[in-house]
Every structure is written in C-alpha cells, then in structure tokens.
Short mmCIF file of C-alpha atoms and ligand atoms in Angstrom, two decimals:
data_model
loop_
_atom_site.label_atom_id
_atom_site.label_comp_id
_atom_site.label_asym_id
_atom_site.label_seq_id
_atom_site.Cartn_x
_atom_site.Cartn_y
_atom_site.Cartn_z
CA MET A 9 95.60 77.25 92.97
CA ILE A 10 93.17 79.31 95.01
CA ASP A 11 92.51 77.81 98.42
CA LYS A 12 88.79 78.50 98.87
CA ASN A 13 88.83 77.44 102.48
CA LEU A 14 91.62 79.89 103.32
CA GLN A 15 89.90 82.60 101.35
CA GLU A 16 86.61 82.19 103.22
CA LYS A 17 88.38 82.28 106.60
CA LEU A 18 90.17 85.48 105.65
CA ARG A 19 86.94 86.94 104.29
CA ALA A 20 85.25 86.26 107.63
CA ASN A 21 88.15 87.84 109.59
CA LEU A 22 88.27 90.89 107.35
CA THR A 23 84.50 91.41 107.35
CA LYS A 24 84.35 91.19 111.14
CA LEU A 25 87.24 93.62 111.49
CA ILE A 26 85.74 96.12 109.05
CA GLU A 27 82.43 95.98 110.92
CA GLU A 28 84.19 96.69 114.21
CA ILE A 29 86.21 99.53 112.67
CA GLU A 30 83.00 100.97 111.27
CA ILE A 31 81.31 101.07 114.69
CA GLU A 32 84.23 103.00 116.19
CA ARG A 33 84.53 105.24 113.14
CA LEU A 34 80.88 106.29 113.37
CA LYS A 35 81.27 106.98 117.09
CA TYR A 36 84.26 109.21 116.33
CA SER A 37 82.79 110.96 113.30
CA PRO A 38 80.73 109.87 110.29
CA HIS A 39 82.99 112.14 108.22
CA GLN A 40 86.18 110.34 109.18
CA ILE A 41 87.77 108.27 106.41
CA ILE A 42 89.93 105.40 107.65
CA LYS A 43 92.38 103.36 105.65
CA LEU A 44 93.25 99.81 106.65
CA VAL A 45 96.73 98.50 105.89
CA ALA A 46 96.95 94.72 106.24
CA VAL A 47 100.28 93.91 107.86
CA SER A 48 101.42 90.74 106.11
CA LYS A 49 104.81 90.20 107.81
CA TYR A 50 103.70 86.84 109.23
CA ALA A 51 101.55 85.91 106.23
CA SER A 52 102.45 83.75 103.25
CA ILE A 53 102.03 84.89 99.66
CA ASN A 54 99.00 82.59 99.37
CA GLU A 55 97.38 84.35 102.30
CA ILE A 56 98.14 87.75 100.77
CA ILE A 57 96.60 86.74 97.44
CA ALA A 58 93.58 85.26 99.21
CA LEU A 59 93.05 88.51 101.11
CA TYR A 60 93.39 90.46 97.87
CA ASN A 61 90.73 88.20 96.35
CA VAL A 62 88.29 89.21 99.09
CA GLY A 63 88.93 92.91 98.56
CA GLN A 64 92.02 94.11 100.46
CA ARG A 65 94.44 96.31 98.48
CA ALA A 66 96.96 97.89 100.91
CA PHE A 67 99.59 95.70 102.57
CA GLY A 68 102.51 96.44 104.89
CA GLU A 69 105.85 94.74 105.54
CA ASN A 70 108.58 95.59 108.06
CA LYS A 71 111.66 94.05 106.39
CA VAL A 72 112.99 95.24 103.04
CA GLN A 73 113.89 91.71 101.95
CA ASP A 74 110.38 90.41 102.72
CA LEU A 75 108.82 93.39 100.97
CA LYS A 76 110.86 92.64 97.85
CA GLN A 77 109.95 88.98 97.86
CA LYS A 78 106.24 89.61 98.36
CA ILE A 79 106.14 92.34 95.71
CA GLU A 80 107.79 89.99 93.23
CA LEU A 81 105.43 87.13 94.04
CA SER A 82 102.34 89.34 93.66
CA ASN A 83 103.49 91.52 90.78
CA THR A 84 100.49 90.78 88.58
CA LEU A 85 98.13 92.21 91.21
CA PRO A 86 97.46 95.95 91.77
CA LEU A 87 98.57 95.97 95.41
CA GLU A 88 99.63 99.04 97.35
CA TRP A 89 102.73 98.32 99.45
CA HIS A 90 103.72 100.12 102.64
CA PHE A 91 107.07 99.76 104.34
CA ILE A 92 106.44 100.01 108.08
CA GLY A 93 109.77 98.85 109.54
CA THR A 94 112.94 100.60 110.63
CA LEU A 95 115.06 101.46 107.61
CA GLN A 96 118.79 100.82 107.79
CA GLU A 97 120.98 103.11 105.75
CA ASN A 98 122.47 100.21 103.79
CA LYS A 99 118.96 99.18 102.66
CA ILE A 100 117.92 102.56 101.24
CA ASN A 101 118.74 101.80 97.59
CA HIS A 102 117.04 98.46 97.90
CA LEU A 103 113.87 100.03 99.31
CA LEU A 104 113.79 102.77 96.68
CA SER A 105 114.07 100.22 93.87
CA LEU A 106 110.79 98.71 95.16
CA ASN A 107 108.88 102.03 94.88
CA PRO A 108 106.74 101.58 97.99
CA SER A 109 103.55 103.59 98.18
CA LEU A 110 104.40 104.88 101.67
CA PHE A 111 107.37 104.55 104.02
CA GLN A 112 105.80 104.85 107.46
CA ALA A 113 108.82 104.80 109.76
CA LEU A 114 111.09 107.75 109.05
CA ASP A 115 112.74 107.89 112.47
CA SER A 116 115.85 110.11 112.39
CA ILE A 117 117.34 113.16 110.70
CA LYS A 118 120.30 111.02 109.72
CA ILE A 119 118.17 108.57 107.74
CA ALA A 120 116.17 111.49 106.26
CA ASN A 121 119.35 113.08 104.95
CA ALA A 122 120.60 109.78 103.55
CA LEU A 123 117.23 109.17 101.88
CA GLN A 124 117.19 112.68 100.46
CA SER A 125 120.56 112.34 98.77
CA ARG A 126 119.66 108.96 97.17
CA LEU A 127 116.24 110.27 96.09
CA LYS A 128 117.78 113.35 94.53
CA ARG A 129 120.39 111.31 92.70
CA GLU A 130 117.68 109.06 91.26
CA ASN A 131 115.31 111.95 90.61
CA LYS A 132 112.60 110.30 92.70
CA THR A 133 110.32 111.27 95.55
CA LEU A 134 109.08 109.11 98.43
CA ASN A 135 105.91 109.50 100.49
CA CYS A 136 106.85 109.16 104.17
CA LEU A 137 105.42 109.37 107.67
CA LEU A 138 107.47 110.67 110.57
CA GLN A 139 107.63 108.01 113.28
CA VAL A 140 107.00 109.53 116.70
CA ASN A 141 107.92 107.58 119.82
CA ILE A 142 104.76 108.37 121.83
CA SER A 143 105.32 105.59 124.37
CA ASN A 144 108.83 106.87 125.10
CA GLU A 145 109.98 103.24 125.36
CA THR A 146 113.67 102.98 124.54
CA SER A 147 112.99 99.77 122.62
CA LYS A 148 110.95 101.77 120.09
CA SER A 149 112.37 104.04 117.45
CA GLY A 150 111.15 107.43 116.36
CA PHE A 151 111.43 111.11 117.15
CA SER A 152 110.61 112.14 120.68
CA VAL A 153 107.26 113.84 121.26
CA GLU A 154 109.18 117.02 122.13
CA SER A 155 111.24 117.07 118.93
CA ALA A 156 108.59 115.88 116.46
CA LEU A 157 107.19 119.24 115.30
CA GLN A 158 110.58 120.85 114.75
CA SER A 159 111.96 117.74 113.04
CA TYR A 160 108.96 117.53 110.71
CA GLU A 161 109.54 121.14 109.66
CA THR A 162 113.27 120.64 109.28
CA ILE A 163 112.79 117.63 107.01
CA MET A 164 110.21 119.49 104.94
CA GLN A 165 112.67 122.34 104.47
CA THR A 166 115.87 120.38 103.89
CA CYS A 167 114.66 117.20 102.16
CA PRO A 168 112.50 118.29 99.19
CA ASN A 169 112.35 114.78 97.71
CA ILE A 170 110.83 113.39 100.91
CA LYS A 171 107.08 113.97 100.79
CA LEU A 172 105.94 113.96 104.41
CA GLN A 173 102.27 112.96 104.68
CA GLY A 174 101.83 112.77 108.45
CA ILE A 175 102.95 110.67 111.39
CA MET A 176 103.08 107.05 112.51
CA SER A 177 103.12 105.90 116.13
CA ILE A 178 103.05 102.72 118.18
CA ALA A 179 101.44 102.77 121.63
CA SER A 180 103.01 101.42 124.82
CA ASN A 181 103.20 97.67 125.09
CA THR A 182 100.62 97.38 127.88
CA LYS A 183 97.06 96.23 128.52
CA ASP A 184 96.33 99.46 130.38
CA THR A 185 93.89 101.30 128.13
CA LYS A 186 94.43 104.61 129.93
CA THR A 187 98.12 104.55 129.05
CA ILE A 188 97.40 103.59 125.44
CA GLU A 189 94.81 106.34 125.17
CA SER A 190 97.21 108.91 126.57
CA ASP A 191 99.85 107.76 124.05
CA PHE A 192 97.48 108.10 121.11
CA ARG A 193 96.33 111.52 122.31
CA LYS A 194 99.92 112.71 122.14
CA ALA A 195 100.09 111.55 118.52
CA LYS A 196 96.79 113.27 117.68
CA ASP A 197 97.96 116.49 119.29
CA ILE A 198 101.15 116.53 117.18
CA PHE A 199 99.15 115.58 114.08
CA ASP A 200 96.74 118.50 114.61
CA LYS A 201 99.63 120.93 114.98
CA LEU A 202 101.09 119.63 111.69
CA ASN A 203 97.83 120.09 109.80
CA SER A 204 98.90 123.49 108.52
CA LEU A 205 102.06 121.88 107.13
CA GLY A 206 99.98 119.44 105.10
CA ALA A 207 99.99 116.40 107.41
CA ARG A 208 97.01 114.24 106.41
CA ILE A 209 97.80 110.74 107.70
CA LEU A 210 97.72 109.67 111.35
CA SER A 211 98.83 106.02 111.35
CA CYS A 212 98.09 104.56 114.79
CA GLY A 213 96.47 101.36 115.90
CA MET A 214 97.31 97.67 115.61
CA SER A 215 95.36 94.46 116.34
CA ASP A 216 95.07 95.03 120.08
CA ASP A 217 94.54 98.78 120.23
CA TYR A 218 92.91 99.92 116.99
CA LYS A 219 89.61 100.84 118.65
CA ILE A 220 91.39 103.23 121.02
CA ALA A 221 93.36 104.60 118.07
CA ILE A 222 90.18 105.33 116.10
CA SER A 223 88.54 107.08 119.04
CA ASN A 224 91.64 109.28 119.21
CA GLY A 225 91.57 110.29 115.56
CA ALA A 226 93.67 107.70 113.74
CA ASN A 227 92.87 107.56 110.03
CA MET A 228 95.25 104.77 109.09
CA LEU A 229 95.39 101.40 110.86
CA ARG A 230 98.13 98.78 110.54
CA ILE A 231 96.63 95.43 111.42
CA GLY A 232 98.23 92.02 111.04
CA SER A 233 97.45 89.21 113.47
CA LYS A 234 93.74 90.00 113.77
CA ILE A 235 93.35 89.52 110.02
CA PHE A 236 95.74 86.67 109.29
CA ASN A 237 95.37 84.59 112.43
CA ILE A 238 93.22 81.81 111.02
CA CYS A 239 93.67 79.10 113.61
C1 PLP B 19 103.66 94.01 113.13
C2 PLP B 19 103.33 95.45 113.06
C3 PLP B 19 101.98 95.87 113.08
C4 PLP B 19 100.81 94.91 113.18
O1 PLP B 19 100.78 94.27 114.42
P1 PLP B 19 99.56 93.30 114.83
O2 PLP B 19 99.56 93.33 116.30
O3 PLP B 19 99.88 91.97 114.25
O4 PLP B 19 98.31 93.85 114.25
C5 PLP B 19 101.74 97.23 112.99
N1 PLP B 19 102.74 98.14 112.90
C6 PLP B 19 104.03 97.77 112.88
C7 PLP B 19 105.08 98.83 112.79
C8 PLP B 19 104.37 96.42 112.96
O5 PLP B 19 105.67 96.06 112.95
#
C-alpha cells in the first residue's frame, strides 16, 4: 500500500532540499555535478519506497545488517545502494555478497588488505572511497590528513580489486562554520591532489553542513535527517 500522505511529505522535503542544493551549486560553479545520496539509516522501508516513488535513486546505510534487510525489501526497485559505515573485518563477506554500488568508508590499510584478499578470491571488484579524518576527532575513523595521499597511492598499487573513486569525510561536530569550512577545505585539497590518480568523488556534507560542503567543492552529499524527518 502506498501511503500518499507520506509520499507527499517526502516529495516536499526532497524538492526543498534539491532547490537549496541547486542555489549553492550555481554559486560554486554551473558546471559542477552533484550527486545526492539519501541516508536511510533511520528510515523505514516504506519511507524508502515512498522516496523512490518521488524520484530518489541512491540510498546509503551504515550497518551491513540494515543494508541487507533494506536491499531485500526493495529488491524489485532499481535502487543504488551505498555503504557509508565503518566496516568490520568479520562483515566483509557479508557486505560483498550485497554488491553495493559504493563503499564510502575505507578507513585503514588493514581493512583494505582484508578486502583485497576476499575480492580476489571471489574475482570481484569494489568501488570505494578513502575515508579521511579531516576533523581529527578521535571518535571518528579514517586516515589522517597527513597520511591520506600516501595511503591512497599504496592501496591503488597493492589492492587492484579495490577501485578507489575518491574520498569521503565528515566535518567536526560543531556549529562553528569556520571550523567546518576549514575541515572541508582540507578534504578538497587532498581531493585535488588525487585528481591525477583518478579521484572523481568528493563525498562531504550532511544535513547540517551540506551548503558549506558544496561551497568547498563537494560533489556527493550524504543527507538523512533533512529528507526523512517528516514530523
Ligand atoms: C548518518 C550519516 C549521514 C547523514 O546524517 P544526517 O545528519 O542525518 O544527514 C551521513 N554520513 C554518514 C557517514 C552517516 O553515518
């Protein structure tokens, strides 16, 4: 049963968000192409289907078990699934069996090596983003800003089944826009230096900071609460 009321609320949220993204995008550059990933970790399958019905195609989850469940419940729809959470080594096979479109949080050489050996064994490849800890908060995972470039190169050279597409970052947990801006600029700087190595995706920006992310060159946004909060 399609809940028309839910669908219209989500349509209104999504339309408003896209209009706001568009304003920032045009300020940054009319040539910039930005992809919106709807983070559905707090959304039900009905909300996901309703958002699909109003045009959204890319969705993101941060737990392998939730990803599996939501893929199964939406398997008749042509959705594009992103895994945006920390990957534990004991969940690698599980994640690979789900064939996500993009794993956005590759955060250590150890997990890269473990992924590589499973991918090779299964004769698969996986599109990934290197997670860079731009805020330098110990609560956040990812490569340090200082080690990101070298680590990106190392993974490219030693993990041929991992297809690195760029980087993903989360800004400091603060209301101070100067700090957030300085965080995102660090990500953009690394991204620019990785351009010659084929990095094409800069995934920065969530519900509270996506405008700052766009004005600092983000071309992929991961937004959850601003879309699905329908109270
Ligand atoms: C939850 C989450 C988001 C979305 O956060 P909102 O503030 O709800 O937009 C983005 N990225 C990651 C890695 C997340 O875990």
